[in-house]
PDB file of C-alpha atoms in Angstrom:
ATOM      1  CA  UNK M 257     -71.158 -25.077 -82.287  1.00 53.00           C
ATOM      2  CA  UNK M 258     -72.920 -27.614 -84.072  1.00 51.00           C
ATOM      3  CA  UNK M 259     -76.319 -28.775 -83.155  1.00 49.00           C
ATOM      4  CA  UNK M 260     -75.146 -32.347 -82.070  1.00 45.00           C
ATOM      5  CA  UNK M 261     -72.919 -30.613 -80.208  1.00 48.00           C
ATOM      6  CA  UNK M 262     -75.380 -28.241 -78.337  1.00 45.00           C
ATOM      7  CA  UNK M 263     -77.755 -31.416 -77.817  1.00 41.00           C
ATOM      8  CA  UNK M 264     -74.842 -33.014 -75.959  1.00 41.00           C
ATOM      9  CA  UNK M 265     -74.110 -29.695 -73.930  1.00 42.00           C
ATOM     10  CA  UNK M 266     -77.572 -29.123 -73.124  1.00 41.00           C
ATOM     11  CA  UNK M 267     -78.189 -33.246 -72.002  1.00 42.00           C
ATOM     12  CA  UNK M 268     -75.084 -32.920 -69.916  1.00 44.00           C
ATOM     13  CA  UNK M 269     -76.567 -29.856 -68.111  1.00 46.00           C
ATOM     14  CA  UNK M 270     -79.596 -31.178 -67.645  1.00 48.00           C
ATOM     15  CA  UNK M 271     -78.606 -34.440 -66.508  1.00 50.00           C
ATOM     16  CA  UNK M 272     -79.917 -36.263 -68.626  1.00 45.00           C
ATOM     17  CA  UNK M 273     -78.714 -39.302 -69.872  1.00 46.00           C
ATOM     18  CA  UNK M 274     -76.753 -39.679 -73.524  1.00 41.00           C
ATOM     19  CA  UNK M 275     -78.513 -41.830 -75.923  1.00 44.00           C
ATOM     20  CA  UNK M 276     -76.568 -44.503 -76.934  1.00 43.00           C
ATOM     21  CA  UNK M 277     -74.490 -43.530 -80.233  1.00 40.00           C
ATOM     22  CA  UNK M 278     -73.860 -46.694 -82.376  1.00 39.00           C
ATOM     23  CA  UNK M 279     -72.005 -48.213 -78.936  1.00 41.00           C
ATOM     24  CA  UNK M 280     -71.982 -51.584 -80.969  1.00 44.00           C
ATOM     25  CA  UNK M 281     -70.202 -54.665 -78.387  1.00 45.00           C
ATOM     26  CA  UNK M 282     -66.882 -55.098 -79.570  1.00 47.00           C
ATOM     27  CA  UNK M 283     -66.548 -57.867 -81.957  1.00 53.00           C
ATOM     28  CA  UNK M 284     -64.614 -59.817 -79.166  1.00 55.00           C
ATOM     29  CA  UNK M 285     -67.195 -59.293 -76.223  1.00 68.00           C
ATOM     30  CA  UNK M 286     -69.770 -61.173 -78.655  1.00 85.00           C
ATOM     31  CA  UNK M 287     -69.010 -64.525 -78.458  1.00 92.00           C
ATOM     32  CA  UNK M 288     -66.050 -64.063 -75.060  1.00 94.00           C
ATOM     33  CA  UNK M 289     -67.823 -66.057 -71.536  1.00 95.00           C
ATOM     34  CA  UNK M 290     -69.372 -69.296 -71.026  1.00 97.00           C
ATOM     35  CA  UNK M 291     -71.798 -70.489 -73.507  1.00 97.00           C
ATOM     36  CA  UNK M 292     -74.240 -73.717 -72.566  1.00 97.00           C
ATOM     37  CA  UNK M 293     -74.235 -75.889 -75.429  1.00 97.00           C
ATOM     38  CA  UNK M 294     -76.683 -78.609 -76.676  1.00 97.00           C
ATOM     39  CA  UNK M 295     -75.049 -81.161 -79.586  1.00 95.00           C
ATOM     40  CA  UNK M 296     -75.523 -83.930 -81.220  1.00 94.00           C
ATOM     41  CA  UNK M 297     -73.033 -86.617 -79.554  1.00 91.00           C
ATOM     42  CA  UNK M 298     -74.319 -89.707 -80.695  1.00 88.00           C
ATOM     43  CA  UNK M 299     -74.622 -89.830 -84.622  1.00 88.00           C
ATOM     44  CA  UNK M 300     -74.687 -92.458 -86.887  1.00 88.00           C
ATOM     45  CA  UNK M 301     -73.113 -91.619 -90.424  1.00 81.00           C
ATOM     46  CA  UNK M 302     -75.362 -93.275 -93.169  1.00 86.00           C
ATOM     47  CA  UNK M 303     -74.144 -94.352 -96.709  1.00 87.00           C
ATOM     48  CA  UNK M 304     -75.742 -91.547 -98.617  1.00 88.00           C
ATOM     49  CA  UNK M 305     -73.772 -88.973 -96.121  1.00 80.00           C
ATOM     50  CA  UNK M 306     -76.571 -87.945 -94.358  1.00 84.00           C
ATOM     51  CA  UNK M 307     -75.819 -88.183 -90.685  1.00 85.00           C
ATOM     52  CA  UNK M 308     -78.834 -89.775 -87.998  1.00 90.00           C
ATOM     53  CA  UNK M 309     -78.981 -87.936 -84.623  1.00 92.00           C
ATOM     54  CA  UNK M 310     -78.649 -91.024 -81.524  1.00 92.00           C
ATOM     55  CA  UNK M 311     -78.051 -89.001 -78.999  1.00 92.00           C
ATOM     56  CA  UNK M 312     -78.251 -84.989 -77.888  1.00 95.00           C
ATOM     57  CA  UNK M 313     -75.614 -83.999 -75.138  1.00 94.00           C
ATOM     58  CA  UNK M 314     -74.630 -81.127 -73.113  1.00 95.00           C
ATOM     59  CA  UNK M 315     -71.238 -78.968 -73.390  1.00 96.00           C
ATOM     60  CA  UNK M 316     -70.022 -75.957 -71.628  1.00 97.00           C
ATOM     61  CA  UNK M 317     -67.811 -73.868 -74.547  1.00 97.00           C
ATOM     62  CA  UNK M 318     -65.688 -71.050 -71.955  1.00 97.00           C
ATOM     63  CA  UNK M 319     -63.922 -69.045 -74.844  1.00 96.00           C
ATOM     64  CA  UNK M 320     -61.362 -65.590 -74.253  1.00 95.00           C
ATOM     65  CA  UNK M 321     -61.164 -63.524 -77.154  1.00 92.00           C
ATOM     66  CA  UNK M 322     -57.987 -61.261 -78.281  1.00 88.00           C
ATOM     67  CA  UNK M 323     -57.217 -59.446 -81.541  1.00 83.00           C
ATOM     68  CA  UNK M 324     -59.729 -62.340 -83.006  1.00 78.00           C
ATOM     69  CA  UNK M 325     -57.504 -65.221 -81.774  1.00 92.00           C
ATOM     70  CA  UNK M 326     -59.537 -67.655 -79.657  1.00 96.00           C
ATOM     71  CA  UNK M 327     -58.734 -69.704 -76.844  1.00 96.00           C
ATOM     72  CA  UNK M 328     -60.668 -71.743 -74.018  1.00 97.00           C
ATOM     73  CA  UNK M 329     -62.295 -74.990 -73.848  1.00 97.00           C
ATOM     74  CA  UNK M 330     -65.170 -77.435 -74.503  1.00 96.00           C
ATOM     75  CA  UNK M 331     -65.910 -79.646 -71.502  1.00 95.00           C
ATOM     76  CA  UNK M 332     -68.522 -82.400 -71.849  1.00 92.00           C
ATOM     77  CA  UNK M 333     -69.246 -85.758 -70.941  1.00 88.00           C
ATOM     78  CA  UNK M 334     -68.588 -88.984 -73.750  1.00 77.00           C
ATOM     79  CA  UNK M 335     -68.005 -92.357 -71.097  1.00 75.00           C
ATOM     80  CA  UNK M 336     -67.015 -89.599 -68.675  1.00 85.00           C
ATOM     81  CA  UNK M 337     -66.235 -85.767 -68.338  1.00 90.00           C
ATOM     82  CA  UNK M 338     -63.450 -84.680 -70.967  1.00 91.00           C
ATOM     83  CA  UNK M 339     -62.189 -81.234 -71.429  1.00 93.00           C
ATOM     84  CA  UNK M 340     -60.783 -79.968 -74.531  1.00 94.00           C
ATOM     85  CA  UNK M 341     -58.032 -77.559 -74.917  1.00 96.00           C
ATOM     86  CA  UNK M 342     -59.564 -75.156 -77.667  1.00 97.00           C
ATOM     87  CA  UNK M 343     -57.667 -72.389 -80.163  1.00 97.00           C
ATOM     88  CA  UNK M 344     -58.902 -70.639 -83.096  1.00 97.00           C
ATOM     89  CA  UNK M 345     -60.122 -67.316 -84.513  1.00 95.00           C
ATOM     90  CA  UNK M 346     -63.531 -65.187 -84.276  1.00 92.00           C
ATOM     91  CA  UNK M 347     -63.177 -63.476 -88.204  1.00 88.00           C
ATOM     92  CA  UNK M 348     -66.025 -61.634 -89.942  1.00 87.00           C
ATOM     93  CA  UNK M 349     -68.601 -63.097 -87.991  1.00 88.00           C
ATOM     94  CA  UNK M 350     -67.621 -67.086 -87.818  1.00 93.00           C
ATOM     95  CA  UNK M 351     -66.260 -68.655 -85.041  1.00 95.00           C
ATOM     96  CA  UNK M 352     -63.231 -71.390 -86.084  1.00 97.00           C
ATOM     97  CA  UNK M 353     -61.845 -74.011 -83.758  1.00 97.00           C
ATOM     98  CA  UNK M 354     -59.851 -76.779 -82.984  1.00 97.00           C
ATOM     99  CA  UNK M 355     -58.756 -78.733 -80.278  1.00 94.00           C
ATOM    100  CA  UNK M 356     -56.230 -81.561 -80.511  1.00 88.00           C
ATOM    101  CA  UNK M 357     -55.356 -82.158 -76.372  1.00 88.00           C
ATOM    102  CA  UNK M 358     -57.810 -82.891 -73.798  1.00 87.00           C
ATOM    103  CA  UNK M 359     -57.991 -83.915 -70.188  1.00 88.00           C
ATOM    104  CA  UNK M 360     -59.115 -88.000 -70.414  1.00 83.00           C
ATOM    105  CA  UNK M 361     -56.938 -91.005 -69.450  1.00 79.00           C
ATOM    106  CA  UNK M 362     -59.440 -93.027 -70.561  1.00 79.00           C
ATOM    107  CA  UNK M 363     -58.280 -95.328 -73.919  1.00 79.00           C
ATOM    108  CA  UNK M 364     -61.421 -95.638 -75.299  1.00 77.00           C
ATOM    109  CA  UNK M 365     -60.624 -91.771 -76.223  1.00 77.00           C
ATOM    110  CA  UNK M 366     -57.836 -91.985 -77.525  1.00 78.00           C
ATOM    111  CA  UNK M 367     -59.764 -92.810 -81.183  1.00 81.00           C
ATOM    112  CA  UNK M 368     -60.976 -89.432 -81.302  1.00 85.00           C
ATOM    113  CA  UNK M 369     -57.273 -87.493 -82.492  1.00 86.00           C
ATOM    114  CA  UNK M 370     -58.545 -83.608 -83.035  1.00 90.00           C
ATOM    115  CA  UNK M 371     -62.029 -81.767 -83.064  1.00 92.00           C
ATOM    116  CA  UNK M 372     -62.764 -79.306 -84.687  1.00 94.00           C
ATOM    117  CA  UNK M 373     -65.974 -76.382 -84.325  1.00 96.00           C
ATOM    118  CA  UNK M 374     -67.722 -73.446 -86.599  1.00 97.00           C
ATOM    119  CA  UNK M 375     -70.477 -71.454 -85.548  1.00 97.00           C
ATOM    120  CA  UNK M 376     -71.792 -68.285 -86.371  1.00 96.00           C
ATOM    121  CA  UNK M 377     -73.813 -66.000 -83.743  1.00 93.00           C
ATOM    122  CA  UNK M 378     -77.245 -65.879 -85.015  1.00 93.00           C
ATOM    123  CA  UNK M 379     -79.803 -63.855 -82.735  1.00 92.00           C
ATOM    124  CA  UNK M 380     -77.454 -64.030 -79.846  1.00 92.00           C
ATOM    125  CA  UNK M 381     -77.046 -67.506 -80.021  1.00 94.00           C
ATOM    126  CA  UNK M 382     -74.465 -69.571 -80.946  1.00 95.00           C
ATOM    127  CA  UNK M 383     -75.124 -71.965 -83.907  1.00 97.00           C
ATOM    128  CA  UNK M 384     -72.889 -74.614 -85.810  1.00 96.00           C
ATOM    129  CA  UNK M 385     -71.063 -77.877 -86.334  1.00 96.00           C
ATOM    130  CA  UNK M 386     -68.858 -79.968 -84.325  1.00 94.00           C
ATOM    131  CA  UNK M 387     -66.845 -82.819 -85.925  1.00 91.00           C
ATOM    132  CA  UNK M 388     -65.015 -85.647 -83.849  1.00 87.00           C
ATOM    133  CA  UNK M 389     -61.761 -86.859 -86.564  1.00 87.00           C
ATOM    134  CA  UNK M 390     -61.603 -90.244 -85.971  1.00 83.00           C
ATOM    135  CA  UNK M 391     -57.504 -91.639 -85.973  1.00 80.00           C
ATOM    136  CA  UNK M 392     -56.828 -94.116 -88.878  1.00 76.00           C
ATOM    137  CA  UNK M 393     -60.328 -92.513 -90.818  1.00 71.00           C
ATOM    138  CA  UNK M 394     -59.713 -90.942 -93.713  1.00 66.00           C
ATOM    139  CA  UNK M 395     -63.095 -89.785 -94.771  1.00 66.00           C
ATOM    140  CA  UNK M 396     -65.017 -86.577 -93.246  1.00 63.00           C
ATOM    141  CA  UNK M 397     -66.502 -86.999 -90.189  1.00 68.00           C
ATOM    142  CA  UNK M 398     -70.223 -86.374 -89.914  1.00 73.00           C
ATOM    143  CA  UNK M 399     -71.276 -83.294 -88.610  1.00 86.00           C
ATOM    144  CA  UNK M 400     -72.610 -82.974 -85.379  1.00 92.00           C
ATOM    145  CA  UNK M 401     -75.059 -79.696 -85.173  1.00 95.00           C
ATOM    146  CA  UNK M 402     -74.764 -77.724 -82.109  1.00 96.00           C
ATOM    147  CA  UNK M 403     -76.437 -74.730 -80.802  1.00 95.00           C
ATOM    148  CA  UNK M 404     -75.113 -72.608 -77.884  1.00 96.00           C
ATOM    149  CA  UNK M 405     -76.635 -70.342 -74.895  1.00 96.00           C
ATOM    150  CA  UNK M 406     -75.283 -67.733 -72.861  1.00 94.00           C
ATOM    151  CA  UNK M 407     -74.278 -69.555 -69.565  1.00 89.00           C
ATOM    152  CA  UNK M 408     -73.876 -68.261 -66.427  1.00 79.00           C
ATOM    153  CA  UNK M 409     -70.696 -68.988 -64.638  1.00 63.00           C
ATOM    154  CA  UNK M 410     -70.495 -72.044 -62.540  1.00 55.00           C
ATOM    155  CA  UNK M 411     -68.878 -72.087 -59.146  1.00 50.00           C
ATOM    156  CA  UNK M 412     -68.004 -74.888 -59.042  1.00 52.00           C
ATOM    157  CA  UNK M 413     -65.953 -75.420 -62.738  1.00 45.00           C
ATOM    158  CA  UNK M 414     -63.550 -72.113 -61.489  1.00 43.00           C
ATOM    159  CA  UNK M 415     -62.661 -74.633 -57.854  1.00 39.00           C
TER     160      UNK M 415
END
């Protein structure tokens, strides 16, 4: 027997707990829940493509993860609360989304035709870009920096 393998024998007669051996989260369980989000809603896009923070908002991002595909939503409040239908992948680290249906009746909306999200879990948090695509603009929308918390779940959202 090897001596790993008497270690292990002797800990499990003893009682004594394993340590942990490389138990890494799976790759899914990293960025899967409810994340609290912070973003920059308000922007104004200047000439020289630099983009001026208005206004910060708050987003909850609920994502599912399987075999790296992506799915959930991004609910937060622009004129009133709007939930987007998000898909994507989780691949080598960065987190790829994009949402073209949401929830809103509202017309005022309607502008905004897709959004699209990237991140990258840094230090447990979530940290990236969200850009609005305007219908009938061609150019790149500015992007809007967001950074994202663990979030507890919310009674009230699962009603």
């Amino acid at each position: 027997m090897t001596r790993a393998g008497r270690f292990v024998v002797l800990a499990l007669a003893l009682g004594a707990p394993l340590p942990a051996l490389s138990q890494a989260p799976a790759p899914e369980t990293e960025i899967e829940g409810r994340w609290d989000v912070r973003w920059a809603q308000g922007i104004r896009n200047n000439a020289d493509g630099s983009i001026e923070i208005q206004r910060w908002g708050d987003a909850v991002l609920d994502l599912t993860v399987a075999d790296g595909l992506v799915e959930g939503s991004w609910t937060t409040d622009v004129l009133e609360r709007v939930v987007w239908a998000v898909s994507g992948q989780w691949q080598d680290g960065q987190l790829r989304l994009e949402g073209t249906e949401n929830d809103s009746g509202n017309p005022e909306l309607d502008i905004v035709e897709r959004m699209t999200l990237s991140a990258r879990l840094i230090d447990g948090a979530l940290e990236g870009e969200v850009r609005l695509h305007i219908r009938g603009r061609d150019r790149i929308p500015g992007a809007r920096p967001f950074t994202g918390q663990r979030g507890e779940e919310d009674p009230e959202r699962t009603k």
